[in-house]
Short mmCIF file of C-alpha atoms in Angstrom, two decimals:
data_model
loop_
_atom_site.label_atom_id
_atom_site.label_comp_id
_atom_site.label_asym_id
_atom_site.label_seq_id
_atom_site.Cartn_x
_atom_site.Cartn_y
_atom_site.Cartn_z
CA MET A 1 65.02 2.59 -1.90
CA GLN A 2 66.38 -0.85 -1.14
CA VAL A 3 64.56 -4.12 -1.91
CA LYS A 4 65.78 -7.51 -0.73
CA GLU A 5 64.05 -10.85 -1.23
CA THR A 6 64.09 -12.73 2.08
CA LYS A 7 61.75 -15.63 1.37
CA ALA A 8 60.92 -17.66 -1.73
CA GLU A 9 58.94 -20.78 -0.86
CA GLY A 10 56.60 -22.22 -3.47
CA LEU A 11 54.37 -19.38 -4.59
CA SER A 12 55.08 -17.21 -1.55
CA ARG A 13 57.52 -14.31 -1.65
CA THR A 14 58.67 -11.88 1.05
CA TYR A 15 60.66 -8.71 0.42
CA ASP A 16 62.32 -6.36 2.88
CA ILE A 17 61.95 -2.79 1.64
CA THR A 18 63.65 0.31 2.98
CA ILE A 19 62.88 3.91 2.01
CA THR A 20 65.29 6.32 3.68
CA ALA A 21 64.18 9.33 5.67
CA ALA A 22 65.95 11.52 3.11
CA GLU A 23 63.86 10.01 0.28
CA LEU A 24 60.65 10.64 2.23
CA ASP A 25 61.71 14.19 2.99
CA ALA A 26 62.36 14.78 -0.72
CA LYS A 27 58.86 13.49 -1.49
CA LEU A 28 57.48 15.86 1.14
CA ASP A 29 59.36 18.80 -0.40
CA ALA A 30 57.95 17.91 -3.81
CA LYS A 31 54.42 17.74 -2.39
CA VAL A 32 54.83 21.10 -0.66
CA ALA A 33 56.12 22.69 -3.88
CA GLU A 34 53.12 21.25 -5.74
CA MET A 35 50.57 22.70 -3.36
CA GLN A 36 52.39 26.00 -2.62
CA PRO A 37 50.66 28.05 -5.39
CA GLU A 38 47.26 27.11 -3.95
CA VAL A 39 47.99 27.82 -0.26
CA SER A 40 46.44 30.89 1.32
CA LEU A 41 47.35 31.76 4.92
CA LYS A 42 46.77 34.83 7.02
CA GLY A 43 49.71 37.23 6.79
CA PHE A 44 50.81 36.02 3.34
CA ARG A 45 49.69 36.83 -0.16
CA PRO A 46 47.87 33.91 -1.86
CA GLY A 47 50.41 31.55 -3.39
CA LYS A 48 53.34 33.27 -1.65
CA VAL A 49 53.52 31.27 1.59
CA PRO A 50 57.15 30.09 2.03
CA ALA A 51 57.66 26.37 1.51
CA ALA A 52 59.43 26.08 4.86
CA HIS A 53 56.41 27.58 6.63
CA ILE A 54 54.00 25.18 4.88
CA LYS A 55 56.22 22.26 5.76
CA ARG A 56 56.45 23.32 9.38
CA MET A 57 52.67 23.68 9.73
CA PHE A 58 51.42 20.75 7.67
CA GLY A 59 54.43 18.47 7.26
CA LYS A 60 53.44 15.82 9.81
CA SER A 61 49.89 15.45 8.56
CA MET A 62 51.09 15.30 4.96
CA MET A 63 53.78 12.76 5.81
CA GLY A 64 51.18 10.20 6.97
CA GLU A 65 49.65 10.11 3.50
CA LEU A 66 53.06 10.13 1.83
CA VAL A 67 54.17 7.08 3.82
CA GLN A 68 51.24 5.01 2.54
CA THR A 69 51.79 6.24 -1.01
CA ALA A 70 55.51 5.47 -0.77
CA MET A 71 54.79 1.94 0.47
CA ASP A 72 52.37 1.31 -2.42
CA GLU A 73 54.79 2.68 -5.01
CA ALA A 74 57.77 0.79 -3.58
CA SER A 75 55.80 -2.46 -3.45
CA GLN A 76 54.62 -2.07 -7.04
CA LYS A 77 58.18 -1.35 -8.19
CA ALA A 78 59.41 -4.46 -6.37
CA LEU A 79 56.75 -6.54 -8.15
CA ASN A 80 57.57 -5.03 -11.53
CA ASP A 81 61.34 -5.35 -11.12
CA ASN A 82 61.00 -9.01 -10.15
CA GLU A 83 58.39 -9.67 -12.87
CA ILE A 84 55.88 -10.91 -10.31
CA LYS A 85 52.19 -11.37 -11.06
CA PRO A 86 50.55 -11.19 -7.63
CA ALA A 87 47.70 -13.47 -6.60
CA GLY A 88 45.85 -10.98 -4.44
CA ASN A 89 46.89 -7.82 -2.64
CA PRO A 90 50.33 -7.74 -0.96
CA GLN A 91 50.46 -7.68 2.84
CA TYR A 92 52.58 -5.02 4.57
CA HIS A 93 54.26 -5.22 7.98
CA LEU A 94 55.97 -2.10 9.32
CA GLU A 95 59.25 -2.61 11.16
CA THR A 96 59.69 0.98 12.37
CA GLU A 97 57.43 3.16 14.46
CA VAL A 98 55.06 5.32 12.43
CA ASP A 99 55.62 8.36 14.67
CA GLU A 100 59.38 8.15 14.12
CA ILE A 101 58.88 7.92 10.35
CA VAL A 102 56.41 10.82 10.23
CA ALA A 103 58.74 12.95 12.36
CA GLY A 104 61.55 12.30 9.87
CA LYS A 105 63.71 10.56 12.50
CA ALA A 106 63.75 7.07 11.00
CA ASP A 107 63.83 5.27 7.68
CA LEU A 108 60.65 3.60 6.48
CA LYS A 109 61.30 -0.13 6.80
CA PHE A 110 58.70 -2.77 6.09
CA HIS A 111 58.44 -6.22 4.63
CA MET A 112 55.96 -7.16 1.96
CA HIS A 113 54.48 -10.65 1.69
CA VAL A 114 52.79 -11.65 -1.54
CA ASP A 115 51.56 -14.84 -3.18
CA ILE A 116 52.33 -15.11 -6.87
CA MET A 117 50.28 -16.58 -9.67
CA PRO A 118 51.33 -20.05 -10.79
CA ASP A 119 52.86 -20.51 -14.19
CA PHE A 120 50.94 -23.11 -16.18
CA THR A 121 49.63 -23.80 -19.65
CA PRO A 122 45.92 -24.63 -19.75
CA THR A 123 44.84 -27.67 -21.69
CA ASP A 124 43.44 -27.17 -25.18
CA PRO A 125 39.61 -27.24 -24.94
CA ALA A 126 39.47 -28.87 -28.38
CA LYS A 127 41.13 -31.97 -26.92
CA LEU A 128 38.39 -32.55 -24.36
CA LYS A 129 35.81 -35.28 -24.84
CA ILE A 130 32.59 -34.48 -23.01
CA GLU A 131 29.43 -36.55 -22.70
CA ARG A 132 26.33 -34.40 -22.35
CA PRO A 133 23.21 -36.14 -21.01
CA VAL A 134 20.05 -35.19 -22.89
CA CYS A 135 16.45 -36.20 -22.34
CA LYS A 136 13.48 -35.93 -24.68
CA VAL A 137 10.19 -34.71 -23.28
CA SER A 138 7.53 -37.42 -23.57
CA ASP A 139 3.81 -36.91 -24.16
CA ALA A 140 3.18 -38.63 -20.83
CA GLU A 141 5.22 -35.99 -18.98
CA VAL A 142 3.25 -33.20 -20.65
CA ASP A 143 -0.05 -34.87 -19.73
CA GLU A 144 1.15 -35.47 -16.17
CA THR A 145 2.13 -31.81 -15.78
CA ILE A 146 -1.20 -30.59 -17.11
CA ALA A 147 -2.98 -32.98 -14.75
CA ARG A 148 -1.00 -31.56 -11.86
CA ILE A 149 -1.94 -28.02 -12.90
CA ALA A 150 -5.55 -29.09 -13.06
CA GLY A 151 -5.27 -30.57 -9.58
CA GLU A 152 -3.99 -27.26 -8.27
CA GLN A 153 -7.01 -25.56 -9.81
CA LYS A 154 -9.35 -27.81 -7.83
CA SER A 155 -12.76 -26.36 -6.94
CA TYR A 156 -15.33 -27.41 -4.35
CA LYS A 157 -19.10 -27.79 -4.55
CA GLU A 158 -21.40 -27.66 -1.55
CA LYS A 159 -22.81 -31.03 -0.52
CA ALA A 160 -26.24 -31.85 0.84
CA ALA A 161 -26.98 -30.58 4.35
CA SER A 162 -26.85 -34.12 5.68
CA ALA A 163 -23.45 -34.89 4.17
CA LYS A 164 -20.66 -35.53 6.66
CA ALA A 165 -17.23 -34.02 6.07
CA LYS A 166 -14.44 -36.39 5.19
CA ASP A 167 -10.74 -36.11 4.50
CA GLY A 168 -10.22 -33.99 1.40
CA ASP A 169 -13.49 -32.07 1.78
CA ALA A 170 -13.61 -28.34 2.42
CA VAL A 171 -15.61 -26.97 5.33
CA VAL A 172 -16.73 -23.39 5.86
CA ILE A 173 -16.57 -22.58 9.56
CA ASP A 174 -16.70 -19.91 12.21
CA PHE A 175 -14.52 -20.58 15.22
CA SER A 176 -13.56 -18.98 18.52
CA GLY A 177 -10.65 -20.28 20.61
CA SER A 178 -9.93 -19.93 24.30
CA VAL A 179 -7.24 -20.99 26.75
CA ASP A 180 -8.29 -21.50 30.37
CA GLY A 181 -11.63 -19.93 29.49
CA GLU A 182 -10.06 -16.75 28.12
CA LYS A 183 -10.26 -15.87 24.45
CA PHE A 184 -6.93 -14.97 22.86
CA GLU A 185 -5.94 -12.64 20.05
CA GLY A 186 -6.09 -14.25 16.62
CA GLY A 187 -8.12 -17.20 17.90
CA SER A 188 -11.38 -16.31 16.17
CA ALA A 189 -12.51 -16.08 12.55
CA GLU A 190 -15.66 -16.27 10.43
CA ASP A 191 -16.44 -17.88 7.09
CA THR A 192 -13.08 -19.63 6.96
CA GLU A 193 -12.82 -22.28 4.25
CA LEU A 194 -10.57 -25.10 5.36
CA VAL A 195 -9.62 -28.22 3.39
CA ILE A 196 -9.46 -31.17 5.78
CA GLY A 197 -6.08 -32.86 5.48
CA SER A 198 -4.35 -29.81 4.02
CA GLY A 199 -2.30 -29.35 7.19
CA GLN A 200 -3.09 -25.65 7.11
CA PHE A 201 -4.12 -25.55 10.77
CA ILE A 202 -2.30 -26.93 13.80
CA PRO A 203 -2.42 -30.70 14.47
CA GLY A 204 -5.74 -31.98 15.82
CA PHE A 205 -7.92 -29.15 14.48
CA GLU A 206 -8.77 -30.49 11.04
CA GLU A 207 -9.03 -34.12 12.12
CA GLN A 208 -11.80 -33.33 14.62
CA LEU A 209 -13.95 -31.88 11.85
CA ILE A 210 -14.20 -35.22 10.08
CA GLY A 211 -17.80 -36.44 10.35
CA ALA A 212 -19.22 -32.98 10.98
CA LYS A 213 -22.13 -31.75 8.85
CA LYS A 214 -23.74 -28.40 8.11
CA GLY A 215 -25.17 -26.84 11.26
CA ASP A 216 -23.01 -28.83 13.68
CA THR A 217 -21.25 -26.95 16.51
CA PRO A 218 -18.35 -29.15 17.56
CA SER A 219 -15.95 -28.17 20.34
CA LEU A 220 -12.39 -28.91 19.29
CA ASN A 221 -9.87 -29.70 22.00
CA ILE A 222 -6.29 -29.19 20.85
CA THR A 223 -2.83 -28.56 22.26
CA PHE A 224 -0.59 -25.97 20.68
CA PRO A 225 2.85 -27.32 19.67
CA LYS A 226 5.64 -26.60 22.15
CA ASP A 227 7.56 -24.73 19.43
CA TYR A 228 4.55 -22.66 18.33
CA GLN A 229 5.54 -19.19 17.09
CA ALA A 230 3.28 -17.40 19.59
CA GLU A 231 5.17 -18.11 22.82
CA HIS A 232 2.19 -17.33 25.06
CA LEU A 233 0.28 -20.17 23.38
CA ALA A 234 3.10 -22.70 22.95
CA GLY A 235 2.26 -25.99 24.67
CA LYS A 236 -1.11 -24.70 25.95
CA ASP A 237 -4.42 -26.64 25.82
CA ALA A 238 -7.14 -24.78 23.94
CA VAL A 239 -10.83 -25.21 23.11
CA PHE A 240 -12.29 -23.98 19.83
CA GLU A 241 -16.03 -23.53 19.65
CA THR A 242 -16.89 -24.13 16.01
CA VAL A 243 -19.89 -23.65 13.74
CA VAL A 244 -19.94 -25.66 10.51
CA LYS A 245 -21.71 -23.53 7.90
CA ALA A 246 -21.11 -25.71 4.85
CA VAL A 247 -19.46 -28.94 3.71
CA LYS A 248 -18.05 -28.97 0.19
CA GLY A 249 -16.72 -31.83 -1.87
CA PRO A 250 -13.88 -31.55 -4.41
CA VAL A 251 -14.84 -31.29 -8.05
CA ASP A 252 -12.46 -32.74 -10.60
CA THR A 253 -11.28 -30.22 -13.14
CA VAL A 254 -12.05 -31.17 -16.72
CA VAL A 255 -8.97 -30.75 -18.88
CA ASP A 256 -10.31 -29.25 -22.10
CA ASP A 257 -10.16 -26.08 -24.19
CA GLU A 258 -12.23 -24.20 -21.62
CA PHE A 259 -9.75 -25.13 -18.89
CA ALA A 260 -6.89 -23.92 -21.09
CA THR A 261 -8.57 -20.57 -21.76
CA LYS A 262 -8.94 -20.01 -18.01
CA LEU A 263 -5.16 -20.25 -17.86
CA GLY A 264 -4.75 -17.63 -20.59
CA MET A 265 -4.22 -20.06 -23.49
CA THR A 266 -6.22 -20.22 -26.71
CA SER A 267 -6.74 -23.98 -26.60
CA LEU A 268 -5.70 -27.19 -24.89
CA GLU A 269 -3.21 -27.73 -27.71
CA SER A 270 -1.55 -24.37 -27.08
CA LEU A 271 -1.41 -25.21 -23.36
CA SER A 272 0.28 -28.52 -24.17
CA ASP A 273 2.80 -26.75 -26.41
CA ALA A 274 3.60 -24.21 -23.68
CA VAL A 275 4.02 -26.93 -21.06
CA ARG A 276 6.29 -28.92 -23.38
CA LYS A 277 8.48 -25.87 -24.03
CA ASN A 278 8.78 -25.20 -20.30
CA ILE A 279 9.86 -28.78 -19.63
CA GLU A 280 12.30 -28.66 -22.54
CA THR A 281 13.81 -25.47 -21.14
CA GLU A 282 14.21 -27.14 -17.74
CA TYR A 283 15.80 -30.23 -19.32
CA THR A 284 18.14 -28.12 -21.45
CA SER A 285 19.26 -26.16 -18.41
CA GLN A 286 19.92 -29.34 -16.44
CA SER A 287 21.73 -30.91 -19.40
CA ARG A 288 23.97 -27.87 -19.67
CA ALA A 289 24.63 -27.95 -15.91
CA ARG A 290 25.69 -31.60 -16.11
CA ALA A 291 27.91 -30.85 -19.11
CA LYS A 292 29.50 -27.97 -17.21
CA ARG A 293 30.23 -30.27 -14.27
CA ARG A 294 31.97 -32.71 -16.58
CA VAL A 295 33.98 -29.89 -18.17
CA LEU A 296 35.14 -28.81 -14.71
CA ASP A 297 35.94 -32.40 -13.70
CA ALA A 298 38.00 -32.85 -16.88
CA MET A 299 39.82 -29.56 -16.34
CA ASP A 300 40.56 -30.47 -12.73
CA GLU A 301 41.92 -33.83 -13.79
CA LYS A 302 44.19 -32.37 -16.47
CA HIS A 303 45.81 -29.65 -14.33
CA ASP A 304 48.13 -30.07 -11.40
CA PHE A 305 50.11 -27.06 -10.24
CA ASP A 306 50.93 -25.24 -7.01
CA LEU A 307 48.24 -22.91 -5.74
CA PRO A 308 48.60 -19.53 -4.02
CA PRO A 309 48.23 -20.32 -0.29
CA GLY A 310 46.30 -17.14 0.44
CA MET A 311 43.68 -17.87 -2.22
CA VAL A 312 43.19 -21.42 -0.96
CA GLU A 313 42.91 -20.27 2.65
CA ALA A 314 40.35 -17.59 1.77
CA GLU A 315 38.24 -20.08 -0.18
CA PHE A 316 38.48 -22.72 2.55
CA SER A 317 37.51 -20.21 5.24
CA GLN A 318 34.39 -19.31 3.30
CA ILE A 319 33.41 -22.95 2.85
CA TRP A 320 34.22 -23.98 6.42
CA GLN A 321 32.19 -21.11 7.83
CA GLN A 322 29.12 -22.56 6.12
CA VAL A 323 29.99 -26.10 7.22
CA GLU A 324 30.27 -24.96 10.84
CA ALA A 325 26.88 -23.25 10.59
CA ASP A 326 25.34 -26.44 9.19
CA LEU A 327 26.94 -28.57 11.91
CA LYS A 328 25.59 -26.23 14.57
CA GLU A 329 22.08 -26.52 13.16
CA GLY A 330 22.35 -30.28 12.75
CA ASN A 331 22.04 -29.93 8.99
CA VAL A 332 24.67 -32.48 8.01
CA ASP A 333 24.89 -34.49 4.80
CA ASP A 334 24.66 -38.24 5.26
CA GLU A 335 28.16 -38.65 3.83
CA ASP A 336 29.56 -36.30 6.49
CA LYS A 337 27.88 -37.91 9.50
CA GLY A 338 30.25 -39.58 11.92
CA LYS A 339 33.36 -37.94 10.49
CA SER A 340 35.81 -36.10 12.72
CA GLU A 341 36.40 -32.38 12.32
CA ASP A 342 39.91 -33.06 11.03
CA ASP A 343 38.57 -35.41 8.35
CA LEU A 344 35.93 -32.88 7.31
CA LYS A 345 38.48 -30.08 7.14
CA LYS A 346 40.70 -32.23 4.96
CA GLU A 347 37.86 -32.98 2.54
CA TYR A 348 36.61 -29.40 2.34
CA ARG A 349 40.12 -28.03 1.93
CA ALA A 350 40.41 -30.31 -1.11
CA ILE A 351 37.22 -28.71 -2.41
CA ALA A 352 38.71 -25.25 -1.83
CA GLU A 353 41.84 -26.26 -3.75
CA ARG A 354 39.70 -27.57 -6.63
CA ARG A 355 37.75 -24.33 -6.78
CA VAL A 356 40.88 -22.17 -6.80
CA ARG A 357 42.57 -24.35 -9.41
CA LEU A 358 39.55 -24.31 -11.70
CA GLY A 359 39.12 -20.58 -11.20
CA LEU A 360 42.70 -19.97 -12.32
CA VAL A 361 42.35 -22.32 -15.30
CA LEU A 362 39.11 -20.76 -16.50
CA ALA A 363 40.51 -17.26 -16.00
CA GLU A 364 43.58 -18.11 -18.10
CA ILE A 365 41.53 -19.69 -20.88
CA GLY A 366 39.20 -16.70 -20.90
CA GLN A 367 42.07 -14.22 -21.01
CA GLN A 368 43.93 -16.07 -23.76
CA ASN A 369 40.81 -16.22 -25.92
CA ASN A 370 39.49 -12.71 -25.27
CA VAL A 371 36.37 -13.82 -23.41
CA ILE A 372 34.94 -10.65 -21.93
CA VAL A 373 31.89 -9.63 -19.94
CA ALA A 374 30.25 -6.69 -21.67
CA ALA A 375 29.06 -3.66 -19.73
CA GLU A 376 25.46 -4.37 -20.72
CA GLU A 377 25.73 -7.86 -19.25
CA VAL A 378 26.81 -6.42 -15.90
CA SER A 379 24.02 -3.83 -16.10
CA ARG A 380 21.51 -6.58 -16.73
CA ALA A 381 22.80 -8.51 -13.72
CA ILE A 382 22.60 -5.37 -11.56
CA ASN A 383 18.99 -4.79 -12.63
CA GLN A 384 18.10 -8.41 -11.87
CA GLU A 385 19.66 -8.05 -8.44
CA ALA A 386 17.80 -4.78 -7.85
CA MET A 387 14.47 -6.45 -8.66
CA ARG A 388 14.94 -8.59 -5.55
CA TYR A 389 14.54 -5.50 -3.38
CA GLN A 390 11.12 -4.08 -4.18
CA GLY A 391 10.87 -0.39 -3.44
CA GLN A 392 14.66 0.01 -3.21
CA GLU A 393 15.61 -0.71 -6.81
CA LYS A 394 17.19 2.73 -7.37
CA GLN A 395 19.33 2.55 -4.23
CA VAL A 396 20.52 -0.95 -5.13
CA VAL A 397 21.51 0.08 -8.65
CA GLU A 398 23.40 3.10 -7.31
CA TYR A 399 25.17 0.88 -4.77
CA PHE A 400 26.53 -1.40 -7.49
CA GLN A 401 27.36 1.47 -9.82
CA ASN A 402 29.48 3.08 -7.08
CA ASN A 403 31.05 -0.12 -5.78
CA PRO A 404 33.54 -1.80 -8.15
CA GLU A 405 34.02 -4.77 -5.79
CA ALA A 406 30.30 -5.45 -5.75
CA GLN A 407 30.24 -5.30 -9.55
CA ALA A 408 33.12 -7.75 -9.67
CA ARG A 409 31.10 -10.24 -7.60
CA LEU A 410 28.34 -10.08 -10.21
CA ARG A 411 30.77 -10.22 -13.13
CA ALA A 412 32.64 -13.33 -11.92
CA PRO A 413 29.85 -15.92 -12.43
CA ILE A 414 28.95 -14.39 -15.80
CA PHE A 415 32.57 -14.71 -16.91
CA GLU A 416 32.74 -18.32 -15.71
CA GLU A 417 29.63 -19.31 -17.65
CA LYS A 418 30.94 -17.65 -20.82
CA VAL A 419 34.27 -19.47 -20.56
CA VAL A 420 32.48 -22.79 -20.03
CA ASP A 421 30.33 -22.08 -23.10
CA TYR A 422 33.50 -21.33 -25.06
CA ILE A 423 35.03 -24.64 -23.98
CA LEU A 424 31.87 -26.56 -24.90
CA GLU A 425 31.93 -24.98 -28.35
CA LEU A 426 35.46 -26.30 -29.00
CA ALA A 427 35.30 -29.61 -27.15
CA ASP A 428 34.23 -32.91 -28.68
CA VAL A 429 30.76 -33.06 -27.12
CA LYS A 430 28.68 -36.20 -27.51
CA ASP A 431 25.01 -36.15 -26.56
CA VAL A 432 23.93 -39.24 -24.64
CA LYS A 433 20.22 -39.97 -24.25
CA VAL A 434 19.20 -40.61 -20.66
CA SER A 435 16.01 -40.88 -18.65
CA LYS A 436 14.56 -38.01 -16.65
CA GLU A 437 15.70 -39.73 -13.45
CA GLU A 438 19.26 -40.04 -14.75
CA LEU A 439 19.30 -36.43 -15.96
CA PHE A 440 18.37 -35.09 -12.54
CA SER A 441 20.37 -37.61 -10.54
CA ASP A 442 23.01 -36.27 -8.15
CA ASP A 443 25.44 -38.86 -9.47
CA ASP A 444 27.75 -37.79 -12.26
CA ALA A 445 30.85 -38.97 -14.00
CA PRO A 446 33.01 -41.40 -12.00
CA GLY A 447 35.41 -39.66 -9.67
CA ALA A 448 33.38 -36.48 -9.53
CA ALA A 449 34.56 -34.27 -6.73
CA LYS A 450 32.53 -33.89 -3.57
CA LYS A 451 30.35 -30.82 -3.64
CA ALA A 452 30.80 -28.04 -1.13
CA PRO A 453 27.76 -27.08 0.89
CA ALA A 454 25.43 -24.73 -0.90
CA LYS A 455 25.50 -21.25 0.49
CA LYS A 456 22.31 -20.42 2.30
CA LYS A 457 20.41 -17.40 1.16
CA ALA A 458 20.02 -15.60 4.39
CA ALA A 459 17.75 -12.62 4.43
CA LYS A 460 19.86 -10.06 2.65
CA LYS A 461 19.89 -6.42 3.55
CA ALA A 462 19.66 -4.11 0.62
CA PRO A 463 22.97 -2.27 0.19
CA ALA A 464 21.23 1.04 0.45
CA LYS A 465 19.04 3.11 2.70
CA LYS A 466 16.28 1.36 4.58
CA ALA A 467 12.94 1.33 2.86
CA ALA A 468 10.01 3.10 4.43
CA ALA A 469 8.15 1.03 6.98
CA LYS A 470 5.62 -1.25 5.36
CA LYS A 471 1.96 -1.24 6.26
CA PRO A 472 1.29 -4.02 8.79
CA ALA A 473 -0.38 -7.06 7.27
CA ALA A 474 -3.79 -8.11 8.49
CA LYS A 475 -3.49 -10.48 11.45
CA LYS A 476 -4.05 -14.15 10.64
CA PRO A 477 -5.85 -16.60 12.95
CA ALA A 478 -3.42 -17.83 15.58
CA VAL A 479 -4.61 -21.38 15.00
CA LYS A 480 -2.79 -21.58 11.67
CA LYS A 481 0.44 -23.51 11.53
CA LYS A 482 3.77 -21.73 11.34
CA PRO A 483 5.10 -22.04 7.76
CA ALA A 484 7.88 -24.58 7.47
CA ALA A 485 11.30 -22.98 7.34
CA LYS A 486 12.92 -23.26 3.92
CA LYS A 487 16.18 -25.12 3.82
#
């Protein structure tokens, strides 16, 4: 085998590798000799088939596998001999025809391209000075949250028969809709309780019920939105014959021990304690997230080294794919509006470089300090992921158990968080009291890097067999609004 370095630019290396036909033939002979005792062919005693006969019958098919194995072994030897730590899998490019190689008529010649890991010394976490914003939960915030919960538990009491419905009241109605005199599917319902002003039904429906009283039979004239989900109704004029069966007014919820017990608490005090703990947990999580951002900013500022081109390109491609999807949908950040594609690519490539650099730094710190992700932590993450696919939990767990790459995708964020925690333990961390608004502000330390677009959570397909068909849900009145799409 011959190995010759033909390119050494930055962190990129290219090697020309040659494995002679004679070397491949010797490997084939060794493989034949290895399998000979197990071969059983008609006309020969088991294990007594001549090697030459085996080679003649199966040599070409065996050579295909041997070529790939030889390339892998030769590439690994080239990396080891040159003390190279690859940043990703090497790329192979054959320079001779496969058929010629398999037939034993040509040497195996290929060149291997590989990016290498940069050589750097990570900064000492103990030398970092980090300000961590913290916020104390006030009594007013607890009271405000409980009041909001009480508002969500709002009840309604029937008014006098002569009372006219107003915005915020609930009406109990029967209705029947028609378009061009023809009733349509989903356009009728009975005993429907509708809060006027809730926006639950399409525009124009609720507003026309204002002023109605028990026993009234108003005819509601509406126009379905042009983008209505039922295409046969979109943009159509409709008439809904309605019967008002009751008008109810909202009843304020009294916040007391009885209210707390309805929520599963023993008293109003225990409810207040639970609410306070929930808010504290939220604040602590946000405080830690802000501290993490400042750790990453500090690490980015203190490290400047060449990056493996392939890693940067892969990260940029992932980011830019999401940016292009956002641009296509018109979902563009204010700071990106009006910028050319070249300017946007430049900015998001800088984000990709930051991510790769920080990933390498955190990986090195974690490796040097024996930060590991335990098997039970991965199992816990797999179970949490499986819970997202009701009815397919077993298939999802089996998918991850049998797919090392999928496990690695779950392990990576766990490892990152553990390294950040390790850094925060050693760093000089100073807690700075801030307001709630400051804690949850998008602004951070001066010079903070621009954030890449958040990855959308498209409807994921479970990595397993399809679940059995679900029972169809009961049809809802067609007059209801289409739920707003989550962004």
